[in-house]
Coordinates of C-alpha atoms in Angstrom, one line a residue:
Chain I
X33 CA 10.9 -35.5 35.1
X34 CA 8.4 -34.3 37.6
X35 CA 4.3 -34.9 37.7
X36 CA 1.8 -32.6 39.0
X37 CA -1.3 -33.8 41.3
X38 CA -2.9 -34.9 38.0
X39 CA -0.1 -36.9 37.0
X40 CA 1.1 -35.0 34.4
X41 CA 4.0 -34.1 33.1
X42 CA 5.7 -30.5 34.1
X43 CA 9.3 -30.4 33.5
X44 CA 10.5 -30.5 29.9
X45 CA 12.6 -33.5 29.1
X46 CA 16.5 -32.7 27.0
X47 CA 15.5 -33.9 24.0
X48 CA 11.9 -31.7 23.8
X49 CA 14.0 -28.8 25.1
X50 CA 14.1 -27.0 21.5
X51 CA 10.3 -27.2 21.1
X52 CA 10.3 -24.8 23.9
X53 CA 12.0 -22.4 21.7
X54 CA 10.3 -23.3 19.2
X55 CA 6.7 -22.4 21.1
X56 CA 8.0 -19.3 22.4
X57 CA 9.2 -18.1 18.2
X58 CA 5.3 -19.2 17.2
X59 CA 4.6 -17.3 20.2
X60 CA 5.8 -14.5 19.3
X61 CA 4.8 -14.3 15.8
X62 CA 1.5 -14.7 16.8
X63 CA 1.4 -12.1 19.3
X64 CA 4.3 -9.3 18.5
X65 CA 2.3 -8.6 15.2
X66 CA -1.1 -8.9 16.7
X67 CA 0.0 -6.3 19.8
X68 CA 1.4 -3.6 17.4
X69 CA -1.2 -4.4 14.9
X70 CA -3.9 -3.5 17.7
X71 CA -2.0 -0.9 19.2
X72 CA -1.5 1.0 15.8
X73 CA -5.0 0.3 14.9
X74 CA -6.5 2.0 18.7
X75 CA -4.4 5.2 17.9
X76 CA -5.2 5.8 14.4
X77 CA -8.5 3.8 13.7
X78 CA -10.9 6.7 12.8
X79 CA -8.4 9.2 12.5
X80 CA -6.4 9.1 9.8
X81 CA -8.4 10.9 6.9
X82 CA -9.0 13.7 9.2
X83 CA -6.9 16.0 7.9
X84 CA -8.1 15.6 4.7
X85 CA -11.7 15.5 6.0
X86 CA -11.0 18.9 7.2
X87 CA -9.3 20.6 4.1
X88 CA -12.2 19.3 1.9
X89 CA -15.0 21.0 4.0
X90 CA -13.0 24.2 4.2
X91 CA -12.5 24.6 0.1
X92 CA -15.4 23.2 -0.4
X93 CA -14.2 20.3 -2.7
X94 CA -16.7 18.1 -4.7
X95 CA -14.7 15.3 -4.8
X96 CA -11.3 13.9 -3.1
X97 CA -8.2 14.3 -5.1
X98 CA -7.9 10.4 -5.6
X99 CA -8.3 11.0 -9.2
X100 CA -6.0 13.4 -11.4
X101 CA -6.9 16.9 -12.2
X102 CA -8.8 17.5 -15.6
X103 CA -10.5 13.8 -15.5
X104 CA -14.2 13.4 -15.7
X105 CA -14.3 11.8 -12.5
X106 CA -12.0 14.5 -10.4
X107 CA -14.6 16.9 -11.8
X108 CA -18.1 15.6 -12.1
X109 CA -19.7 18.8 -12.1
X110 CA -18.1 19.3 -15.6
X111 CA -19.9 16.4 -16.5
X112 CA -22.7 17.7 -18.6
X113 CA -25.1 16.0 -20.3
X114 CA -26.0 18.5 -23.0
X115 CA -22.2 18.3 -24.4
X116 CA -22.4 14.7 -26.7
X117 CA -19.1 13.5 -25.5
X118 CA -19.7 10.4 -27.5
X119 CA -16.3 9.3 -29.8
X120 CA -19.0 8.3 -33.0
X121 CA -22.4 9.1 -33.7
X122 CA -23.3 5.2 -33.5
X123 CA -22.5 4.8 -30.0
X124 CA -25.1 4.8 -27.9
X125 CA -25.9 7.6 -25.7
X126 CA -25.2 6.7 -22.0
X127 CA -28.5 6.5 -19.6
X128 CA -28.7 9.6 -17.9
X129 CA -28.5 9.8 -14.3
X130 CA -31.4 10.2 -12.7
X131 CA -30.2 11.5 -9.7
X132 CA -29.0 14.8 -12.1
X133 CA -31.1 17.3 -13.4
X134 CA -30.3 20.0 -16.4
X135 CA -31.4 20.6 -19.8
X136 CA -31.6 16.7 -22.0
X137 CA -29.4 16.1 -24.5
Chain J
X51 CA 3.8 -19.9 28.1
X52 CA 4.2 -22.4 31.0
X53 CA 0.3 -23.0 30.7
X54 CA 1.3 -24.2 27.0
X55 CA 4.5 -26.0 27.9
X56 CA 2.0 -27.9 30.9
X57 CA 0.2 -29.8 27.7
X58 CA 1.7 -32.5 26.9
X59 CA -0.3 -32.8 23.3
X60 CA 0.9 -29.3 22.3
X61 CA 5.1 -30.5 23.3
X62 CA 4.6 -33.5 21.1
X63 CA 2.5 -31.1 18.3
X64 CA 5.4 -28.7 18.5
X65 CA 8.4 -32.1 19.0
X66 CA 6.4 -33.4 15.2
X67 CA 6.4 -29.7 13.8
X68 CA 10.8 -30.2 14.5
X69 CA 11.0 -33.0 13.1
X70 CA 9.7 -31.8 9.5
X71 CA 10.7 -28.1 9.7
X72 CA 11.1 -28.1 6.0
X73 CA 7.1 -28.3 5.7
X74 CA 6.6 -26.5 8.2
X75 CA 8.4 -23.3 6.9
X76 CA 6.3 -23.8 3.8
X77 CA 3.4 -24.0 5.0
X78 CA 3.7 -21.7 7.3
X79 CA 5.2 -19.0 4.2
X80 CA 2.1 -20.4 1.7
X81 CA -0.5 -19.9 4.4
X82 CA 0.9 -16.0 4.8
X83 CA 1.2 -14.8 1.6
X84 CA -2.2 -16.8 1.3
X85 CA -3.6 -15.0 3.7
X86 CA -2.4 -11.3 2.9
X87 CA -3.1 -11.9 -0.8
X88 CA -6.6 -12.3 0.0
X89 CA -6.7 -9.5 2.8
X90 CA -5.0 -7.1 0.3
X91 CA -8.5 -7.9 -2.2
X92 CA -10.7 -7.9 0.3
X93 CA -9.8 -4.3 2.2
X94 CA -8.1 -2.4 -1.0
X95 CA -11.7 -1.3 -2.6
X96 CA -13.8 -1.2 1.1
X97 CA -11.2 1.0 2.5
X98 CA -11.1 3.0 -0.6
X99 CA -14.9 3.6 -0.8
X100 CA -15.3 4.1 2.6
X101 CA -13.0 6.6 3.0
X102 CA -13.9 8.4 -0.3
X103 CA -17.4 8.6 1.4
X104 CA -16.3 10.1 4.2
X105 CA -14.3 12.6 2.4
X106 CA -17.5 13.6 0.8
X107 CA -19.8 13.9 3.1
X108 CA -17.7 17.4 3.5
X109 CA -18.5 18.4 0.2
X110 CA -21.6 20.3 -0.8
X111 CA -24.9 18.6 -1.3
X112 CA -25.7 20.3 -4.4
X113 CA -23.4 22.0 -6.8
X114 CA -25.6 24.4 -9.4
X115 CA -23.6 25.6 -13.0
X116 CA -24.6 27.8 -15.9
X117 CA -24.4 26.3 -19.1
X118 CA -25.2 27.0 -22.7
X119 CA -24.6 25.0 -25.7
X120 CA -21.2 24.8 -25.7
X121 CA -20.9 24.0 -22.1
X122 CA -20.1 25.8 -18.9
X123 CA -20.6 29.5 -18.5
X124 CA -19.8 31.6 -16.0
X125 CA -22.4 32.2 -13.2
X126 CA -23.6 36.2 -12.5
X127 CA -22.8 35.9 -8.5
X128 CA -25.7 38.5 -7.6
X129 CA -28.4 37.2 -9.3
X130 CA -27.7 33.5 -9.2
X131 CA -27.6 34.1 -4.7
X132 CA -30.9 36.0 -5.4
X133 CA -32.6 33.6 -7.8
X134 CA -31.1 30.4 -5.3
X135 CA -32.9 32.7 -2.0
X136 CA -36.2 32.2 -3.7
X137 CA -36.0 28.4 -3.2
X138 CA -37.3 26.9 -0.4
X139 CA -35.4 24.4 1.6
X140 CA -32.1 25.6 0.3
X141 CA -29.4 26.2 3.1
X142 CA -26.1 27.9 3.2
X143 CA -25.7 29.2 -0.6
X144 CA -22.1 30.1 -1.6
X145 CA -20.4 30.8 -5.0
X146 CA -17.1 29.2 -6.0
X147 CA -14.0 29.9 -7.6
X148 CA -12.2 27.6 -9.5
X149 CA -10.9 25.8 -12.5
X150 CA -8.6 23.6 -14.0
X151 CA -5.2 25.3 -15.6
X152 CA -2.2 23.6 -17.4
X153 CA 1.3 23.6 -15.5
X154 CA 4.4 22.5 -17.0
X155 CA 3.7 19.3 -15.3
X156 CA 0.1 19.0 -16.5
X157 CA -3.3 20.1 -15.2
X158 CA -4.3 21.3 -11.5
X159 CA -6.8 22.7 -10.0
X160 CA -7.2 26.3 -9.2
X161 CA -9.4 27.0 -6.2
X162 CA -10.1 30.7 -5.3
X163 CA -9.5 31.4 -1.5
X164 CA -10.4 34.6 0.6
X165 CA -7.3 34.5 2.7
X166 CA -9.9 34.6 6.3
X167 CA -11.3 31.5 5.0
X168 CA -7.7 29.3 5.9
X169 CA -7.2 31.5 8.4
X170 CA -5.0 29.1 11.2
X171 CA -4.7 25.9 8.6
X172 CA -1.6 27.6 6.9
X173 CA 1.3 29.2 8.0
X174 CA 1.0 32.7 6.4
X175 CA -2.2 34.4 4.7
X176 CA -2.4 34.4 1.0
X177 CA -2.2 37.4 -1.1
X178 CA -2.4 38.6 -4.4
X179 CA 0.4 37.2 -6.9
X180 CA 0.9 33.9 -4.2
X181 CA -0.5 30.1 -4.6
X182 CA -0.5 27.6 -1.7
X183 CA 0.6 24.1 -3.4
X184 CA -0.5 20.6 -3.0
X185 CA 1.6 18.2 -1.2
X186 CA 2.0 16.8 -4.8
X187 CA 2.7 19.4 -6.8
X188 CA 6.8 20.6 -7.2
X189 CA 9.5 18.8 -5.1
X190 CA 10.5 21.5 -2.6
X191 CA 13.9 22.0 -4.0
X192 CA 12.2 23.6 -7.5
X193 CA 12.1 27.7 -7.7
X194 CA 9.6 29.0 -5.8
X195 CA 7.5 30.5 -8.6
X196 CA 4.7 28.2 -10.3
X197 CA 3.3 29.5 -14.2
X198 CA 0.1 28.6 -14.3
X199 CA -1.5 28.9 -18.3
X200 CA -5.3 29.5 -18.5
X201 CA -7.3 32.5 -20.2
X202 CA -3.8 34.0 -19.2
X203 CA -0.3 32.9 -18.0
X204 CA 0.3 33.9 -14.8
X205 CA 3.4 33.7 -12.6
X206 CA 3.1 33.3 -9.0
X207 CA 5.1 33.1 -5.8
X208 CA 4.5 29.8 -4.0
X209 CA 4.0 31.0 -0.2
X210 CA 3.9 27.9 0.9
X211 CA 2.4 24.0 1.0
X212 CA -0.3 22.5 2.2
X213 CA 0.2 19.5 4.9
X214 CA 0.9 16.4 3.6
X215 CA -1.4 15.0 5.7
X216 CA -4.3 16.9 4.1
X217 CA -3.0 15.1 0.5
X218 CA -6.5 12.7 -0.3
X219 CA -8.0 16.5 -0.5
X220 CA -5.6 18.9 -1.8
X221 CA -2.7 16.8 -3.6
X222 CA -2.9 18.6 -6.6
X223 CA -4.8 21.7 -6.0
X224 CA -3.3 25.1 -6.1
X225 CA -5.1 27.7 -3.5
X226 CA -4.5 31.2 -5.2
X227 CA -6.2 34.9 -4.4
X228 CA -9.4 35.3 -5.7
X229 CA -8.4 38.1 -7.7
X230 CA -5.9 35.9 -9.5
X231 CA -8.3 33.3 -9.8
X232 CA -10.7 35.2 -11.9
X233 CA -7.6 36.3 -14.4
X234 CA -6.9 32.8 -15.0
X235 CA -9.8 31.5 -15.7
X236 CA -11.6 34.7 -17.4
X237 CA -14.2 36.1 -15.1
X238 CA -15.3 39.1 -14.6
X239 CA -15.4 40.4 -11.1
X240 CA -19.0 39.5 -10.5
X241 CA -18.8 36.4 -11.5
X242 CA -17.9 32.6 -10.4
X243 CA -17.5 29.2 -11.3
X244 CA -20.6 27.6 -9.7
X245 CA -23.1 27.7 -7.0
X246 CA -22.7 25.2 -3.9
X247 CA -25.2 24.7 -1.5
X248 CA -26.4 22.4 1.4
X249 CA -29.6 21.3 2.1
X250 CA -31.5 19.6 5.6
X251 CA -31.5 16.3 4.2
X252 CA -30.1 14.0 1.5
X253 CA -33.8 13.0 0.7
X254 CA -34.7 16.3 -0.2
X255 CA -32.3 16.9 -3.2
X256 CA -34.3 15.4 -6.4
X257 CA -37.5 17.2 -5.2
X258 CA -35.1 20.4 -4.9
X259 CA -33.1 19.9 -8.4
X260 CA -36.9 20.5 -10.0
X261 CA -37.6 23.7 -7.9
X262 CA -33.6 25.0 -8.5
X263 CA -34.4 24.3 -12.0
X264 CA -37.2 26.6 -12.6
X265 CA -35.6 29.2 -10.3
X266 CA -32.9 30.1 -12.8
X267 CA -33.4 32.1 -16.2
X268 CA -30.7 30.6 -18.2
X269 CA -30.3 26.4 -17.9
X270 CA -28.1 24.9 -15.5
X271 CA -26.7 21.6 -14.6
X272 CA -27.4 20.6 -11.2
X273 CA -24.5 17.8 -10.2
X274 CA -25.9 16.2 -6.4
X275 CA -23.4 14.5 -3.6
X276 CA -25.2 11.3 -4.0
X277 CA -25.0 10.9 -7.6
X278 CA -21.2 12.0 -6.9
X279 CA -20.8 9.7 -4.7
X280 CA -22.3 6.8 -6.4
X281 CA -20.5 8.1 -9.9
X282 CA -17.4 7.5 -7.3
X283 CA -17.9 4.3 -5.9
X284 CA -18.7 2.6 -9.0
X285 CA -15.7 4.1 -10.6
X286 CA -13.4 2.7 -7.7
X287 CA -15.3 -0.8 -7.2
X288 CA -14.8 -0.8 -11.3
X289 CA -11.1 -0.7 -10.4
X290 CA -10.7 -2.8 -7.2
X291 CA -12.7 -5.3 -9.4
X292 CA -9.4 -5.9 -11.6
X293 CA -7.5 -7.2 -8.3
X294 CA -9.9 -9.2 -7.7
X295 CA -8.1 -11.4 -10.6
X296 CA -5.5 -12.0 -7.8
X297 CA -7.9 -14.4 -6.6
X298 CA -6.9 -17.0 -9.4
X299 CA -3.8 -17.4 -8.2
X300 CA -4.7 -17.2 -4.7
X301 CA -7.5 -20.1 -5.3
X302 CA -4.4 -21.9 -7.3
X303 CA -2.0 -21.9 -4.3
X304 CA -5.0 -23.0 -1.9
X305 CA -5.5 -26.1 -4.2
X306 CA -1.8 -26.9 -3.7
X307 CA -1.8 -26.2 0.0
X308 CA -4.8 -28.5 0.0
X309 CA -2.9 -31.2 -2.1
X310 CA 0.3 -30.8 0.0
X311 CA -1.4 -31.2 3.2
X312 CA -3.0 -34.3 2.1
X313 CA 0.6 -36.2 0.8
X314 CA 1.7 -35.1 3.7
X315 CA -0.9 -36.5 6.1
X316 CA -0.7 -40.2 4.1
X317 CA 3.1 -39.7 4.7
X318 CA 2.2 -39.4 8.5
X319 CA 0.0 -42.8 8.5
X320 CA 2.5 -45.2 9.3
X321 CA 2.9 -42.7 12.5
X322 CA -0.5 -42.6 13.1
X323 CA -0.4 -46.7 13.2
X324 CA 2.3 -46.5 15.4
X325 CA 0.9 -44.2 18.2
X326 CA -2.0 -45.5 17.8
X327 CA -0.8 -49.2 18.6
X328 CA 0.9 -47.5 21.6
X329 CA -2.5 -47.0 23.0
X330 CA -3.8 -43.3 21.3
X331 CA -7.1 -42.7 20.5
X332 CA -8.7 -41.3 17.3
X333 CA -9.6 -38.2 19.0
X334 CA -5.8 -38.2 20.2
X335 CA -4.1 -38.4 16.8
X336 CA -6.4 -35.9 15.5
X337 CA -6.4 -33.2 17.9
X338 CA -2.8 -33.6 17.6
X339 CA -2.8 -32.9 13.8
X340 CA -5.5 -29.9 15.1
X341 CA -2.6 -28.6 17.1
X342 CA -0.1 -28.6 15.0
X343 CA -2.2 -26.7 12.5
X344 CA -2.9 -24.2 14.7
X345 CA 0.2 -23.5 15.9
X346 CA 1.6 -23.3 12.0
X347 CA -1.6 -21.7 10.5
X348 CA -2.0 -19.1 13.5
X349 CA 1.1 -16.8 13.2
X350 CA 0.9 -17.5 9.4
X351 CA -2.4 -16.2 9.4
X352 CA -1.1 -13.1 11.7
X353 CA 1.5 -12.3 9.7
X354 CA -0.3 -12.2 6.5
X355 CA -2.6 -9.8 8.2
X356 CA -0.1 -7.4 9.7
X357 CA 1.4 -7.3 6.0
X358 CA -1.6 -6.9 4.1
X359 CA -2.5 -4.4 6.9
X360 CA 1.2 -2.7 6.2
X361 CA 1.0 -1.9 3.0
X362 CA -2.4 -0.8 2.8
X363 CA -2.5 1.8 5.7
X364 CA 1.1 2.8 6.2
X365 CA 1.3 7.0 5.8
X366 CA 2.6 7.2 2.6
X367 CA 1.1 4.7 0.7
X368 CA 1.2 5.6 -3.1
X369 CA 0.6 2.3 -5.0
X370 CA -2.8 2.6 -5.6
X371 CA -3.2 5.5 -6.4
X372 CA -0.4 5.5 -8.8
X373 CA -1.7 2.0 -10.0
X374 CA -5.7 2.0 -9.8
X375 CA -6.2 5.9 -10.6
X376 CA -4.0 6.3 -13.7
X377 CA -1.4 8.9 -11.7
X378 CA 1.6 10.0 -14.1
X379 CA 3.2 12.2 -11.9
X380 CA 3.7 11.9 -8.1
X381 CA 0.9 10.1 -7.0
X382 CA -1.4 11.0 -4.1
X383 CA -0.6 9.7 -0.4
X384 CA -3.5 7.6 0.4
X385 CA -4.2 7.7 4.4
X386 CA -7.1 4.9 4.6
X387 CA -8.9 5.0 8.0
X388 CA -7.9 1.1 9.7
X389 CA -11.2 1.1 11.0
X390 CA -12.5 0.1 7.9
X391 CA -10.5 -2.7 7.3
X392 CA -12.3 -5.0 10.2
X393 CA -14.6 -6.7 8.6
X394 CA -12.4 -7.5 5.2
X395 CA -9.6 -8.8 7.5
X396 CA -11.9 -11.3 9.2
X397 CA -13.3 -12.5 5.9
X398 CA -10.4 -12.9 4.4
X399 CA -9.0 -14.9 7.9
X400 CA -11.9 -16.8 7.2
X401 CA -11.5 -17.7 3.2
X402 CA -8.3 -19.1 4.3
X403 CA -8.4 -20.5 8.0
X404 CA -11.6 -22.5 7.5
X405 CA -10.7 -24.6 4.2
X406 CA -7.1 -25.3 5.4
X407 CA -8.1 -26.2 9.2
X408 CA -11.0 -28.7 7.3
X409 CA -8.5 -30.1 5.2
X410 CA -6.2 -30.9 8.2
X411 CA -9.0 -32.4 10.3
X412 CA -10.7 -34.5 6.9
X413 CA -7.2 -35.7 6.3
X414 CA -6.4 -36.7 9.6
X415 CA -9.5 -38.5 10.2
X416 CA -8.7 -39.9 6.9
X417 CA -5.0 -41.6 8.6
X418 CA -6.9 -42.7 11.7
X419 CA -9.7 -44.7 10.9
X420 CA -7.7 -47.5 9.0
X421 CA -6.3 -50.5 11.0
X422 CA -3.1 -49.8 12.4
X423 CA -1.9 -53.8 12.3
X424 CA -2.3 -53.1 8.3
X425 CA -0.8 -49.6 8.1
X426 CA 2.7 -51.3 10.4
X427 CA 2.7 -54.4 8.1
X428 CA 2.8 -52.8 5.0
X429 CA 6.0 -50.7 6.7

C-alpha cells in the first residue's frame, strides 16, 4: 500500500479490489443514463411537436387530435349552448362560459 | 474515478455497500421505481397541457358559426366575409370546410383543402375523388379506397398519408377536395362550415365577441382560443388527476423504505460501536452512512428518471392516449416536447431524494450518539 504527501492512502488493497468495480457499475449508472438522457433531451427539447405545430396552423385546426373525432371536446365549436344537451330536465344547466358568446339558452 | 477511489471514506462506504448487497439491490430497485412512479405523475399532465397549448396557439383565435334552433347551420361565405369586414379589429378572416363523417371504423373528421394550400407538406396535390389520411386511420396494407357516409356516401381514392410525425394534429383527420367536402356534408357551393379569424391580441377577443355579435343577421356561436384552451386543460388536468392516485402506493412504498432504512441502521449499531471504539468520530460514521446513501440513492434516482423520461417521450408513445382520452381504435402517437418535463423531474427528484437522504442521516445520528462500551457489551 502506498501514501500520498497527505498520508493517505492511494493504492487499493486485495481485499477492497471489488469495490472498485463496484464504484465504476454505480458509476456508470449514474452517468450512462444521465449522458443519453441529456444528449436526447439537447436534440429534441423544443422540437418534437413541430410537426404537428405546423400541420395545425396550415388546416387551421381548433383543437389537437388528442381527443377522438365526434367528442365534445375534439370539437368545441360544436358545443353550443342553445342546444340543452342535459340527460333530464332536473339537472342543472351547466354555468355558461363567459369567455363564449351566442344566443342564451 | 481515481479522484473517488483517493477517498478513503467512499472505499469503505462502497467495502459496507458489498457486504450487504442484498439491501443494497433493494434499495437501490425501491428507490427507482420510487422515483419514476412519481416522475411519471408529476410530468404526464404538465407535458400534456403544455404541449396541447402549444399546439393551439396555431389555431384560430376566434371561430364564428351559424346556428338556429336546432343547431349548426351552414354559413352563406359571401355575406358572412362582408358582415365579418365591417368589424373593427378583426384580422385575417377565412371560411372553413369541414365536418365529422362515419367510416366503417367510426367517426373522422373531414377537412376541406384547396390542394395550393399543402402545397410542399405532401407528396402529390389533392384532387377531386382523393383524401389524404391520418397517420391513424387504415393500416397501409387495407385497399386504397376509404367510404366515407355523411349527407352522402362517398368513395374515395386515398392518395396518400400524412406524416406520422404530424399525428397530435392530423391522427384522425381525412384531408379531401373541397368539392367533395361540400357533398358530404351538404353544402351548397357558397357555403361553409364556419368562420375563423385572428385578432392583434388575446385581450381583445370578449370586447370583439359583442361587436361580431351584432355584426351578423342571423345568431351565431362565437367559440374563442382561450375558452378552448382552458375547456382543454381542465379536461386533461381532470384526467392526469386520476394518476395522481398512484401516489398512494408511491407514499406506501416510501413508508417502507423509511421503515427498512431504520431496521437496518439499528442493525448497523453494534458497527457503529465498533468503529467508533477504533477512534471514529460522530461526523465520521455519519458521513459514512451519507455516502453510502448517495452512492445507492444516486443512480437509483437516475434511473428512475431516464425511465419515467422513456416512456413518456419516446416517438411513439400511445398509452395515454389510448388510456386517458378514451381511444378505441389505434390511438394517437403522442410526441411531448422534453423541455417541459424539467421542472416535474426535479420535483419529483426532490419528493423522493430529500425524505430518504433525512431518514439516512436522522437514523444514523440515531446509532451514533449512544455509548459504544454499551452497544459492544450487549453484543
Amino acid at each position: 500500500m502506498t501514501m500520498d504527501s497527505d498520508g493517505n492512502h492511494t493504492s487499493v488493497p486485495g481485499t477492497l479490489k471489488k469495490a472498485r468495480l463496484l464504484l465504476a457499475l454505480l458509476g456508470m449508472l449514474t452517468f450512462l443514463p444521465l449522458g443519453l438522457l441529456s444528449l436526447d433531451y439537447g436534440m429534441r427539447a423544443n422540437n418534437q411537436d413541430r410537426e404537428s405545430v405546423r400541420w395545425m396552423r396550415q388546416l387551421d385546426l381548433s383543437v389537437p387530435a388528442f381527443w377522438p373525432s365526434g367528442t365534445g371536446l375534439r370539437h368545441p365549436e360544436t358545443r353550443i349552448r342553445a342546444v340543452d344537451r342535459r340527460h333530464g330536465p332536473e339537472w342543472p344547466i351547466t354555468p355558461a362560459d363567459t369567455a363564449e358568446s351566442g344566443p342564451p339558452p | 474515478m481515481k479522484v473517488l477511489l483517493q477517498r478513503p471514506l467512499i472505499l469503505w462506504a462502497v467495502g459496507d455497500i458489498q457486504r450487504t448487497p442484498l439491501q443494497a439491490v433493494l434499495l437501490f430497485a425501491a428507490a427507482a421505481s420510487l422515483t419514476g412512479l412519481v416522475a411519471i405523475v408529476l410530468v404526464l399532465g404538465q407535458a400534456l397541457s403544455l404541449t396541447c397549448d402549444r399546439l393551439m396557439s396555431s389555431s384560430p383565435a376566434v371561430v364564428v358559426r351559424r346556428i338556429n334552433v336546432g343547431g349548426w347551420a351552414p354559413l352563406p361565405v359571401g355575406q358572412a366575409l362582408m358582415h365579418v369586414k365591417s368589424v373593427p379589429g378583426v384580422l385575417n378572416p377565412r371560411v372553413r370546410l369541414w365536418g365529422v363523417v362515419q367510416t366503417d371504423t367510426g367517426p373522422v373528421t373531414v377537412v376541406a383543402v384547396p390542394s395550393k394550400a399543402i402545397d410542399g407538406m405532401t407528396e402529390r396535390p389533392l384532387r377531386s375523388g382523393q383524401a389524404l389520411i391520418g397517420p391513424g386511420l387504415m393500416p397501409a396494407s387495407q385497399p386504397a379506397t376509404m367510404t366515407l357516409r355523411g349527407e352522402q356516401r362517398l368513395s374515395l381514392k386515398v392518395a396518400g398519408r400524412l406524416p406520422a410525425a404530424s399525428a397530435m394534429a392530423t391522427h384522425d383527420l381525412v384531408l379531401v377536395h373541397p368539392d367533395d367536402a361540400r357533398n358530404l356534408l351538404g353544402l351548397a357551393p357558397d357555403q361553409a362550415s364556419d368562420l375563423a379569424l385572428d385578432v392583434f391580441h388575446d385581450q381583445e377577443v370578449e370586447t370583439l365577441c359583442a361587436d361580431l355579435n351584432a355584426a351578423f343577421p342571423w345568431p351565431v356561436h362565437i367559440s374563442t382560443r382561450i375558452a378552448r384552451q382552458r375547456r382543454c386543460q381542465s379536461d386533461i388536468a381532470q384526467r392526469t388527476s386520476i394518476s395522481a392516485l398512484a401516489f398512494v402506493p408511491a407514499l406506501l412504498a416510501m413508508a417502507f423504505l423509511v421503515g427498512a432504512l431504520g431496521i437496518w441502521e439499528h442493525n448497523q449499531r453494534f458497527l457503529a460501536a465498533l468503529l467508533k471504539a477504533l477512534g471514529w468520530d460522530s461526523a465520521d460514521l455519519i458521513r459514512l452512512r451519507m455516502v453510502e446513501a448517495t452512492l445507492i440513492g444516486l443512480p437509483a434516482v437516475v434511473c428512475g428518471l431516464s425511465c419515467a423520461y422513456i416512456t413518456l417521450f419516446r416517438w411513439d408513445m400511445t398509452w395515454v392516449s389510448q388510456r386517458l382520452f378514451g381511444w378505441s381504435t389505434m390511438a394517437t402517437r403522442l410526441r411531448l416536447n422534453p423541455g417541459d418535463a424539467v421542472t416535474g423531474m426535479l420535483l419529483s427528484v426532490m419528493m423522493v431524494g430529500l425524505p430518504y437522504l433525512l431518514t439516512v442521516a436522522w437514523t444514523a445520528w440515531q446509532s451514533v450518539k449512544v455509548d459504544p462500551a454499551d452497544r459492544l457489551q450487549e453484543r
